[in-house]
Amino acid sequence: MAGRRGQVLVFDADDTLWENNVVFERVIDDFLAWLDHPTLDRAETRAILDDIERANAVAHGYGSKVFLRSLGECLERLRERPATDGERREIDRLAVALVEHKVELMPGVAEALDELAGRHELLLLTKGEREEQQRKLDASGLLHHFRAAHIVAEKDVDTYRWLVREHGFDPARAWMIGNSPRSDIRPARAAGMNAVFIPNENTWVLEHDDLDPTDLGVLRLAAFPDLLRHF
């Protein structure tokens, strides 16, 4: 373990502590196969859905309800008419997996948090629809590791500055740990915090962003348990 003790470690939740977006991707695959547009291929159809999701995230936030709204709007845009009751029932059927999905922790998360909590202050910061995120947090069995858990509408630089003020820590001794360049790494760095980037191959496309490879304030790790070698 490196010589870092008494740090503030702030953890993302979805796709960092547990799998999340992979379930949405499965629903999207099923939706695109069912939609079967006569002239657009799957990549073109997916690009339209991504644009709709991007707009709805700004206007309505995140979570399963907004996602279902985006699927319905995508269908209506591509078929150039309102969705029928039968089509809406089919979209709801496709998305049953989102409702029934059980929280599946990433390998080694529970054990690593057990150790890290003994030598650092742990916080949790997740964005999304409050009731949905709280359900996942409660089901995870991890909440006892964190001094506080915050569910926010967006994770931008102002959110991280608020977090620093709320808990009164030195951002230079704090680390945001997550899989999203757009929501976890870049805004935390802009707020003066360090960051740990743990990529997830199923990260939502709207969370992708470029990272500066020369930024020494970003630690890149392959898997969650690797945190124990550095903290």
XYZ file of C-alpha atoms in Angstrom:
231
model
C 0.000 0.000 0.000
C 1.241 3.483 -0.872
C 1.804 6.065 1.853
C -1.663 7.554 1.701
C -3.687 7.485 4.922
C -6.467 9.615 6.264
C -7.740 10.514 2.813
C -11.332 11.270 1.831
C -12.481 8.699 -0.704
C -15.673 9.568 -2.571
C -17.261 6.688 -4.464
C -19.541 6.642 -7.441
C -22.202 3.905 -7.248
C -23.608 2.706 -10.601
C -21.019 0.765 -12.615
C -18.390 1.377 -9.945
C -19.764 -0.448 -6.907
C -22.288 -2.538 -8.824
C -23.301 -3.360 -12.378
C -25.944 -1.067 -13.807
C -25.698 0.055 -17.414
C -25.267 -3.471 -18.755
C -28.948 -4.049 -17.918
C -29.972 -0.947 -19.893
C -27.806 -2.103 -22.811
C -29.608 -5.454 -22.909
C -32.952 -3.659 -23.025
C -31.686 -1.407 -25.828
C -30.525 -4.432 -27.814
C -33.975 -5.999 -27.465
C -35.670 -2.707 -28.336
C -33.633 -2.196 -31.506
C -34.253 -5.770 -32.620
C -37.991 -5.370 -32.036
C -38.096 -1.957 -33.745
C -36.340 -3.377 -36.827
C -36.343 -0.140 -38.820
C -36.717 -0.822 -42.568
C -34.051 1.643 -43.778
C -31.785 2.485 -40.836
C -29.267 0.020 -39.455
C -28.832 -0.580 -35.723
C -25.982 1.921 -35.386
C -28.023 4.680 -37.011
C -31.047 3.874 -34.883
C -28.900 3.789 -31.753
C -27.469 7.217 -32.604
C -30.999 8.635 -32.712
C -31.810 7.030 -29.356
C -28.598 8.457 -27.869
C -29.600 11.953 -28.997
C -33.034 11.547 -27.419
C -31.518 10.252 -24.187
C -29.079 13.154 -24.110
C -31.904 15.688 -24.400
C -34.069 13.918 -21.834
C -31.209 13.688 -19.341
C -30.917 17.466 -19.434
C -34.669 18.036 -19.241
C -35.785 15.221 -16.936
C -32.738 13.671 -15.241
C -31.768 10.008 -15.074
C -33.241 6.646 -14.207
C -35.546 3.969 -15.546
C -38.590 6.234 -16.008
C -36.654 8.687 -18.152
C -35.138 5.793 -20.085
C -38.594 4.386 -20.907
C -39.669 7.850 -22.007
C -36.695 7.934 -24.381
C -37.583 4.551 -25.878
C -41.129 5.728 -26.524
C -39.958 8.970 -28.124
C -37.483 7.073 -30.284
C -40.228 4.791 -31.551
C -42.497 7.748 -32.347
C -39.746 9.633 -34.150
C -38.776 6.672 -36.315
C -42.336 5.569 -37.098
C -43.463 9.189 -37.525
C -46.629 8.723 -35.479
C -47.708 8.371 -31.854
C -47.039 5.027 -30.198
C -50.020 2.714 -29.906
C -51.130 1.270 -26.582
C -49.789 -2.103 -27.743
C -46.382 -0.631 -28.562
C -46.178 1.053 -25.165
C -47.047 -2.233 -23.480
C -44.278 -3.915 -25.469
C -41.743 -1.272 -24.375
C -42.824 -1.814 -20.763
C -42.411 -5.566 -21.253
C -38.932 -5.148 -22.683
C -37.945 -3.028 -19.700
C -39.165 -5.429 -16.999
C -35.514 -6.365 -16.438
C -34.822 -2.856 -15.141
C -37.452 -3.208 -12.445
C -36.591 -6.770 -11.482
C -32.800 -6.366 -11.639
C -31.081 -7.212 -8.372
C -28.009 -5.292 -7.286
C -24.908 -7.211 -8.344
C -21.740 -5.927 -6.694
C -18.542 -5.669 -8.698
C -15.967 -8.321 -7.755
C -14.117 -7.497 -4.556
C -16.099 -4.351 -3.705
C -17.415 -5.419 -0.293
C -14.034 -6.731 0.876
C -12.135 -3.672 -0.353
C -14.549 -1.248 1.325
C -14.156 -3.173 4.590
C -10.432 -2.468 4.529
C -10.582 1.062 3.179
C -13.097 2.166 5.808
C -10.568 1.322 8.499
C -8.033 3.886 7.302
C -9.932 6.525 5.316
C -13.141 8.540 5.414
C -15.571 7.169 2.831
C -18.379 9.103 1.153
C -20.763 8.073 -1.599
C -21.985 10.320 -4.406
C -24.458 9.054 -6.985
C -26.773 10.750 -9.445
C -30.214 9.711 -10.581
C -33.822 9.467 -9.511
C -33.828 9.557 -5.715
C -36.181 6.659 -4.963
C -34.551 4.384 -7.532
C -31.011 5.120 -6.362
C -31.990 4.743 -2.696
C -33.467 1.321 -3.460
C -30.166 0.199 -4.967
C -28.161 1.664 -2.100
C -30.319 -0.113 0.468
C -30.136 -3.400 -1.437
C -26.348 -3.208 -1.808
C -25.624 -3.728 1.886
C -22.782 -1.211 1.629
C -24.202 1.903 3.247
C -22.646 1.244 6.656
C -19.198 1.874 5.154
C -19.941 5.515 4.313
C -20.005 8.554 6.544
C -22.667 9.967 4.209
C -24.354 9.047 0.955
C -25.629 11.752 -1.382
C -28.048 11.306 -4.286
C -27.877 14.294 -6.629
C -29.520 15.322 -9.891
C -26.205 15.914 -11.676
C -22.511 15.467 -10.936
C -20.818 18.581 -12.272
C -18.085 20.821 -10.877
C -20.574 22.737 -8.718
C -21.696 19.455 -7.141
C -18.138 18.607 -6.155
C -17.508 22.091 -4.782
C -20.679 21.722 -2.728
C -19.487 18.350 -1.435
C -16.189 19.877 -0.306
C -18.035 22.645 1.563
C -20.622 20.260 3.001
C -18.015 17.995 4.605
C -15.242 20.533 5.102
C -12.387 18.493 3.663
C -9.282 19.558 1.797
C -9.916 18.698 -1.871
C -6.203 18.042 -2.359
C -6.511 15.092 0.064
C -9.684 13.768 -1.515
C -10.238 11.302 -4.351
C -13.300 10.755 -6.511
C -13.473 7.107 -7.545
C -15.596 6.134 -10.520
C -15.991 4.813 -14.036
C -17.331 7.915 -15.787
C -14.921 10.466 -17.262
C -17.773 12.947 -17.709
C -19.404 12.696 -14.275
C -16.697 11.345 -11.968
C -13.253 12.325 -13.192
C -13.308 15.608 -15.098
C -15.596 17.617 -12.768
C -13.852 16.334 -9.638
C -10.497 17.428 -11.052
C -11.962 20.828 -11.946
C -13.035 21.187 -8.309
C -9.479 20.527 -7.116
C -9.922 16.910 -6.088
C -7.850 13.952 -7.223
C -9.564 11.102 -9.035
C -9.343 7.364 -9.574
C -10.591 6.108 -12.928
C -11.762 2.487 -12.952
C -13.092 1.816 -16.464
C -16.175 -0.299 -17.017
C -16.673 -1.676 -20.522
C -20.439 -1.162 -20.110
C -20.248 2.529 -19.205
C -23.119 4.493 -20.729
C -22.052 6.149 -23.979
C -23.202 9.553 -22.704
C -20.703 9.278 -19.851
C -17.713 8.897 -22.163
C -15.216 11.750 -22.409
C -11.527 12.272 -23.051
C -9.076 12.344 -20.159
C -5.701 14.043 -20.162
C -3.121 11.214 -20.134
C -0.562 13.556 -18.565
C -2.761 14.515 -15.585
C -0.912 13.215 -12.522
C -3.990 13.825 -10.394
C -5.780 10.914 -12.046
C -4.914 7.381 -10.960
C -5.989 4.707 -13.459
C -6.770 1.254 -12.128
C -7.980 -1.919 -13.815
C -10.296 -3.174 -11.064
C -11.839 -2.068 -7.775
C -9.649 -4.217 -5.461
C -6.572 -2.467 -6.892
C -7.487 0.470 -4.649
C -5.994 -1.471 -1.741
C -2.500 -1.186 -3.266
C -2.739 2.601 -3.284
C -4.895 3.508 -0.269
